[in-house]
CSV table of C-alpha atoms and ligand atoms in Angstrom, one decimal:
chain,number,residue,atom,x,y,z
A,922,UNK,CA,77.9,84.8,141.8
A,923,UNK,CA,79.1,84.5,145.8
A,924,UNK,CA,76.5,84.5,148.1
A,925,UNK,CA,77.9,85.4,151.8
A,926,UNK,CA,75.5,82.6,153.7
A,927,UNK,CA,76.0,79.5,151.9
A,928,UNK,CA,79.2,77.2,152.6
A,929,UNK,CA,79.9,76.9,148.8
A,930,UNK,CA,79.2,79.0,146.1
A,931,UNK,CA,79.5,79.6,142.4
A,932,UNK,CA,83.1,80.3,140.8
A,933,UNK,CA,83.0,83.3,138.5
A,934,UNK,CA,85.8,84.1,136.1
A,935,UNK,CA,87.4,86.9,137.9
A,936,UNK,CA,88.0,84.3,140.8
A,937,UNK,CA,89.6,81.9,138.2
A,938,UNK,CA,92.0,85.0,137.1
A,939,UNK,CA,92.9,85.4,140.7
A,940,UNK,CA,93.4,82.0,141.1
A,941,UNK,CA,95.7,81.8,138.4
A,942,UNK,CA,97.7,84.8,139.3
A,943,UNK,CA,98.3,83.2,142.8
A,944,UNK,CA,99.4,80.0,141.2
A,945,UNK,CA,101.9,81.6,138.9
A,946,UNK,CA,103.4,83.7,141.6
A,947,UNK,CA,104.0,80.8,144.1
A,948,UNK,CA,105.0,78.8,141.2
A,949,UNK,CA,108.1,81.4,141.5
A,950,UNK,CA,108.1,82.4,144.9
A,951,UNK,CA,108.5,79.1,146.7
A,952,UNK,CA,112.0,78.3,144.8
A,953,UNK,CA,113.2,81.8,145.2
A,954,UNK,CA,113.2,81.9,149.0
A,955,UNK,CA,113.4,78.0,149.4
A,956,UNK,CA,117.2,78.7,148.3
A,957,UNK,CA,118.0,80.8,151.6
A,958,UNK,CA,115.6,80.0,154.0
A,959,UNK,CA,114.6,77.5,156.4
A,960,UNK,CA,110.8,78.0,157.0
A,961,UNK,CA,108.4,79.8,154.7
A,962,UNK,CA,104.8,80.4,155.5
A,963,UNK,CA,101.9,80.7,153.4
A,964,UNK,CA,99.2,82.5,154.9
A,965,UNK,CA,95.5,82.5,153.7
A,966,UNK,CA,93.8,84.9,156.4
A,967,UNK,CA,90.3,84.7,154.6
A,968,UNK,CA,90.6,80.9,153.6
A,969,UNK,CA,87.1,79.7,152.2
A,970,UNK,CA,86.1,76.2,152.1
A,971,UNK,CA,88.5,75.1,149.5
A,972,UNK,CA,86.0,74.4,146.9
A,973,UNK,CA,83.2,76.0,145.0
A,974,UNK,CA,79.8,74.8,144.2
A,975,UNK,CA,80.5,73.3,141.1
A,976,UNK,CA,83.7,71.2,142.1
A,977,UNK,CA,86.5,74.1,141.3
A,978,UNK,CA,89.0,74.3,143.9
A,979,UNK,CA,89.8,77.1,146.3
A,980,UNK,CA,92.9,79.0,147.1
A,981,UNK,CA,93.8,77.0,149.8
A,982,UNK,CA,94.1,73.9,147.5
A,983,UNK,CA,95.8,75.8,144.9
A,984,UNK,CA,98.5,77.1,146.7
A,985,UNK,CA,99.2,73.5,148.4
A,986,UNK,CA,98.9,71.9,145.1
A,987,UNK,CA,101.4,74.6,143.6
A,988,UNK,CA,103.8,73.6,146.1
A,989,UNK,CA,103.5,69.8,146.4
A,990,UNK,CA,103.7,69.5,142.6
A,991,UNK,CA,106.6,71.6,142.0
A,992,UNK,CA,109.1,70.5,140.1
A,993,UNK,CA,111.6,71.9,142.7
A,994,UNK,CA,109.8,70.6,145.8
A,995,UNK,CA,112.2,68.1,147.0
A,996,UNK,CA,114.9,70.6,147.3
A,997,UNK,CA,112.1,73.2,149.3
A,998,UNK,CA,112.9,73.4,152.9
A,999,UNK,CA,109.9,73.6,155.4
A,1000,UNK,CA,106.6,75.4,154.0
A,1001,UNK,CA,104.3,75.8,156.7
A,1002,UNK,CA,100.5,76.7,155.0
A,1003,UNK,CA,98.2,78.7,157.7
A,1004,UNK,CA,94.6,78.8,156.5
A,1005,UNK,CA,92.0,81.4,158.6
A,1006,UNK,CA,88.4,81.0,158.1
A,1007,UNK,CA,85.8,82.6,160.3
A,1008,UNK,CA,83.0,80.5,158.9
A,1009,UNK,CA,82.5,77.3,161.0
A,1010,UNK,CA,80.9,75.1,158.3
A,1011,UNK,CA,83.3,76.8,155.6
A,1012,UNK,CA,85.9,75.7,157.9
A,1013,UNK,CA,84.6,72.5,158.4
A,1014,UNK,CA,84.5,71.7,154.7
A,1015,UNK,CA,87.7,73.1,154.3
A,1016,UNK,CA,89.2,70.2,156.5
A,1017,UNK,CA,87.5,67.9,154.6
A,1018,UNK,CA,88.3,69.0,151.1
A,1019,UNK,CA,92.2,69.0,151.9
A,1020,UNK,CA,92.3,65.4,153.4
A,1021,UNK,CA,90.3,64.5,150.4
A,1022,UNK,CA,92.8,66.5,148.2
A,1023,UNK,CA,96.1,65.5,150.0
A,1024,UNK,CA,96.0,62.4,151.9
A,1025,UNK,CA,99.7,62.4,152.3
A,1026,UNK,CA,101.7,65.3,152.1
A,1027,UNK,CA,105.1,65.2,151.7
A,1028,UNK,CA,107.3,65.7,155.0
A,1029,UNK,CA,108.8,69.5,154.0
A,1030,UNK,CA,105.1,70.5,153.6
A,1031,UNK,CA,102.5,71.2,156.5
A,1032,UNK,CA,99.3,73.1,157.1
A,1033,UNK,CA,96.7,74.0,159.7
A,1034,UNK,CA,93.4,75.4,159.7
A,1035,UNK,CA,92.1,77.7,162.0
A,1036,UNK,CA,88.6,78.1,162.6
A,1037,UNK,CA,88.5,81.8,163.6
A,1038,UNK,CA,88.9,85.7,162.7
A,1039,UNK,CA,92.0,86.6,160.9
A,1040,UNK,CA,93.0,89.7,162.2
A,1041,UNK,CA,93.0,88.6,165.8
A,1042,UNK,CA,94.1,85.4,165.3
A,1043,UNK,CA,97.3,86.3,163.6
A,1044,UNK,CA,98.0,89.7,166.0
A,1045,UNK,CA,98.0,87.4,168.9
A,1046,UNK,CA,100.4,85.3,166.9
A,1047,UNK,CA,102.9,88.2,166.0
A,1048,UNK,CA,102.4,88.9,169.7
A,1049,UNK,CA,103.7,85.6,170.9
A,1050,UNK,CA,106.5,85.6,168.6
A,1051,UNK,CA,107.5,89.4,169.9
A,1052,UNK,CA,107.3,88.1,173.4
A,1053,UNK,CA,109.7,85.4,172.7
A,1054,UNK,CA,112.0,87.5,170.9
A,1055,UNK,CA,111.3,85.4,167.6
A,1056,UNK,CA,111.0,86.7,163.9
A,1057,UNK,CA,108.1,85.9,161.5
A,1058,UNK,CA,109.6,83.3,159.1
A,1059,UNK,CA,109.1,84.6,155.3
A,1060,UNK,CA,105.7,84.7,155.0
A,1061,UNK,CA,103.3,85.6,151.6
A,1062,UNK,CA,99.8,86.7,153.0
A,1063,UNK,CA,97.0,86.4,150.7
A,1064,UNK,CA,94.1,88.3,152.1
A,1065,UNK,CA,90.6,88.1,150.2
A,1066,UNK,CA,87.8,88.9,152.0
A,1067,UNK,CA,84.2,89.1,150.5
A,1068,UNK,CA,84.3,93.0,151.6
A,1069,UNK,CA,86.7,95.3,153.7
A,1070,UNK,CA,85.9,94.5,157.0
A,1071,UNK,CA,88.2,92.4,159.6
A,1072,UNK,CA,91.4,94.0,157.3
A,1073,UNK,CA,93.2,96.7,159.4
A,1074,UNK,CA,96.1,98.3,157.7
A,1075,UNK,CA,97.5,98.3,161.1
A,1076,UNK,CA,98.3,94.7,161.2
A,1077,UNK,CA,99.2,94.7,157.5
A,1078,UNK,CA,101.9,97.2,158.0
A,1079,UNK,CA,103.2,95.1,160.8
A,1080,UNK,CA,103.6,92.1,158.8
A,1081,UNK,CA,105.1,94.1,155.8
A,1082,UNK,CA,107.5,95.2,158.3
A,1083,UNK,CA,108.8,91.8,158.9
A,1084,UNK,CA,111.6,90.5,157.0
A,1085,UNK,CA,110.9,89.1,153.6
A,1086,UNK,CA,107.3,89.2,154.1
A,1087,UNK,CA,104.7,90.0,151.6
A,1088,UNK,CA,101.1,90.5,150.8
A,1089,UNK,CA,98.4,89.8,148.2
A,1090,UNK,CA,95.2,91.7,148.9
A,1091,UNK,CA,91.9,91.9,147.5
A,1092,UNK,CA,90.5,95.2,147.6
A,1093,UNK,CA,87.0,95.9,147.1
A,1094,UNK,CA,86.2,99.5,145.9
A,1095,UNK,CA,82.5,98.9,145.4
A,1096,UNK,CA,82.1,100.7,148.6
A,1097,UNK,CA,82.6,104.1,146.9
A,1098,UNK,CA,79.0,104.2,146.1
A,1099,UNK,CA,77.8,103.4,149.2
A,1100,UNK,CA,80.0,104.5,152.4
A,1101,UNK,CA,77.6,106.7,154.1
A,1102,UNK,CA,76.9,105.1,157.8
A,1103,UNK,CA,78.6,104.9,160.7
A,1104,UNK,CA,79.4,101.3,160.8
A,1105,UNK,CA,81.3,101.2,157.4
A,1106,UNK,CA,83.2,104.4,158.7
A,1107,UNK,CA,84.5,102.8,161.3
A,1108,UNK,CA,85.6,99.8,159.1
A,1109,UNK,CA,87.0,102.0,157.0
A,1110,UNK,CA,89.3,103.7,159.3
A,1111,UNK,CA,90.7,100.3,160.0
A,1112,UNK,CA,90.7,99.4,156.5
A,1113,UNK,CA,93.0,102.6,155.6
A,1114,UNK,CA,94.5,103.2,159.4
A,1115,UNK,CA,93.3,107.0,158.6
A,1116,UNK,CA,90.3,109.1,157.7
A,1117,UNK,CA,91.7,110.6,154.8
A,1118,UNK,CA,89.4,108.2,152.9
A,1119,UNK,CA,86.7,110.6,153.7
A,1120,UNK,CA,87.8,112.8,151.0
A,1121,UNK,CA,86.1,111.2,148.3
A,1122,UNK,CA,83.1,112.7,149.3
A,1123,UNK,CA,84.4,115.9,147.5
A,1124,UNK,CA,85.0,113.7,144.4
A,1125,UNK,CA,81.9,113.3,142.3
A,1126,UNK,CA,82.9,111.0,139.6
A,1127,UNK,CA,83.2,107.4,140.8
A,1128,UNK,CA,86.0,106.5,138.5
A,1129,UNK,CA,88.3,109.3,140.1
A,1130,UNK,CA,87.0,108.3,143.7
A,1131,UNK,CA,87.7,104.6,143.0
A,1132,UNK,CA,91.2,106.0,141.8
A,1133,UNK,CA,91.6,108.1,144.9
A,1134,UNK,CA,91.2,105.3,147.4
A,1135,UNK,CA,93.2,102.6,145.3
A,1136,UNK,CA,96.1,105.5,145.6
A,1137,UNK,CA,95.5,105.6,149.2
A,1138,UNK,CA,95.7,102.4,150.0
A,1139,UNK,CA,98.7,102.0,148.4
A,1140,UNK,CA,100.4,104.8,150.2
A,1141,UNK,CA,99.6,103.5,153.4
A,1142,UNK,CA,101.3,100.2,152.8
A,1143,UNK,CA,104.2,102.0,151.9
A,1144,UNK,CA,103.6,104.0,154.8
A,1145,UNK,CA,103.1,101.4,157.7
A,1146,UNK,CA,104.6,98.6,156.0
A,1147,UNK,CA,107.6,99.9,154.6
A,1148,UNK,CA,106.5,98.4,151.1
A,1149,UNK,CA,108.7,99.2,148.4
A,1150,UNK,CA,107.1,98.0,145.6
A,1151,UNK,CA,103.5,97.7,145.0
A,1152,UNK,CA,101.8,96.4,141.9
A,1153,UNK,CA,98.2,96.7,141.5
A,1154,UNK,CA,95.6,94.5,138.8
A,1155,UNK,CA,92.0,95.7,138.5
A,1156,UNK,CA,89.9,92.7,137.7
A,1157,UNK,CA,86.6,93.8,135.6
A,1158,UNK,CA,83.4,92.7,135.5
A,1159,UNK,CA,80.9,92.1,132.9
A,1160,UNK,CA,79.5,95.4,133.0
A,1161,UNK,CA,82.9,96.7,132.5
A,1162,UNK,CA,83.4,97.8,136.1
A,1163,UNK,CA,86.1,97.0,138.4
A,1164,UNK,CA,84.9,94.4,141.0
A,1165,UNK,CA,88.2,94.7,142.9
A,1166,UNK,CA,91.9,95.2,142.6
A,1167,UNK,CA,94.7,92.9,143.8
A,1168,UNK,CA,97.4,94.8,145.1
A,1169,UNK,CA,100.5,93.1,145.8
A,1170,UNK,CA,103.1,95.0,148.0
A,1171,UNK,CA,107.0,94.1,148.9
A,1172,UNK,CA,110.0,95.3,149.6
A,1173,UNK,CA,112.2,93.3,147.1
A,1174,UNK,CA,112.5,93.7,143.2
A,1175,UNK,CA,112.7,90.4,142.6
A,1176,UNK,CA,109.3,89.9,144.3
A,1177,UNK,CA,107.9,92.7,142.2
A,1178,UNK,CA,109.1,91.1,139.0
A,1179,UNK,CA,107.6,87.9,139.8
A,1180,UNK,CA,104.3,89.2,140.3
A,1181,UNK,CA,104.6,91.5,137.1
A,1182,UNK,CA,105.0,88.1,135.2
A,1183,UNK,CA,102.3,86.8,136.9
A,1184,UNK,CA,99.9,89.5,136.5
B,946,SAM,C1,86.6,85.7,149.3
B,946,SAM,S1,86.0,84.5,150.2
B,946,SAM,C2,87.4,83.4,149.9
B,946,SAM,C3,87.3,82.7,149.0
B,946,SAM,C4,89.2,82.0,149.0
B,946,SAM,N1,90.3,83.0,149.0
B,946,SAM,C5,89.3,81.5,147.6
B,946,SAM,O1,89.9,82.1,146.7
B,946,SAM,O2,89.0,80.2,147.1
B,946,SAM,C6,86.2,85.2,151.9
B,946,SAM,C7,86.1,84.2,152.9
B,946,SAM,O3,86.5,84.9,153.9
B,946,SAM,C8,86.0,84.4,155.2
B,946,SAM,N2,85.8,85.3,156.2
B,946,SAM,C9,85.0,86.6,156.2
B,946,SAM,N3,85.5,87.5,157.2
B,946,SAM,C10,86.5,86.9,157.8
B,946,SAM,C11,87.4,87.1,159.0
B,946,SAM,N4,87.2,88.2,159.6
B,946,SAM,N5,88.5,86.2,159.2
B,946,SAM,C12,88.6,84.9,158.7
B,946,SAM,N6,87.6,84.6,157.4
B,946,SAM,C13,86.7,85.5,157.1
B,946,SAM,C14,84.3,84.5,154.4
B,946,SAM,O4,84.0,83.3,155.4
B,946,SAM,C15,84.8,83.6,153.1
B,946,SAM,O5,84.7,82.4,153.2
């Protein structure tokens, strides 16, 4: 299992499944958008160290490999990979892993690693673009935190509103069993951009709570981000409990179709 303090941790079967979905989706997304756009952005807001304890590769490497090894890669326009990781040691590890895995990148593929927190870093980037009157390039954001803090719905909504931008978020529902302290309340208000989640206090059944929260999360993505299509995929653990949902939000039918195939 993952532990939240070490630089690397053990890979789990559900992480493997998550990476497979990511890889399949990006294999379709890169060529679809590369046909029309000069520049694409792949954003991994909770990037991790790029490698697991047993040597398996992390999401940043998988995303880069998908682009670099793609048969249509020579025809892609520029793809910039942005990796944000708050933990210093993990960010350093990621820099090293990327250097080892990609000693030389093709000229149309670039990446940067930010040793920083996702929300303030990305918000600042959006503010700067806004000041310049510039638009964010079409972006696929993979947001994969350990828990649910540092993932404000308002910011995801702002990202989704940009043209051709989409998100794949790990939505942790484990907190439905333990939500009773002020710190969590603030984080949950930020996660949903509403206090409507508090209604789960009136729902006794944990499965019904989970369903309610997932629906609330999905409807907030529509309301704040204008997402037209949402596709959620539950990853089930050994004890038959949902560990988390991968929630995909887009405004484009082609994106939805590609994600359906990937999932
Ligand atoms: C679930 S792991 C990411 C795993 C990675 N996406 C993968 O699939 O290989 C979550 C990572 O987010 C980092 N993290 C936690 N809070 C963060 C924040 N607010 N901003 C950026 N990174 C954060 C953690 O240090 C951890 O490395």
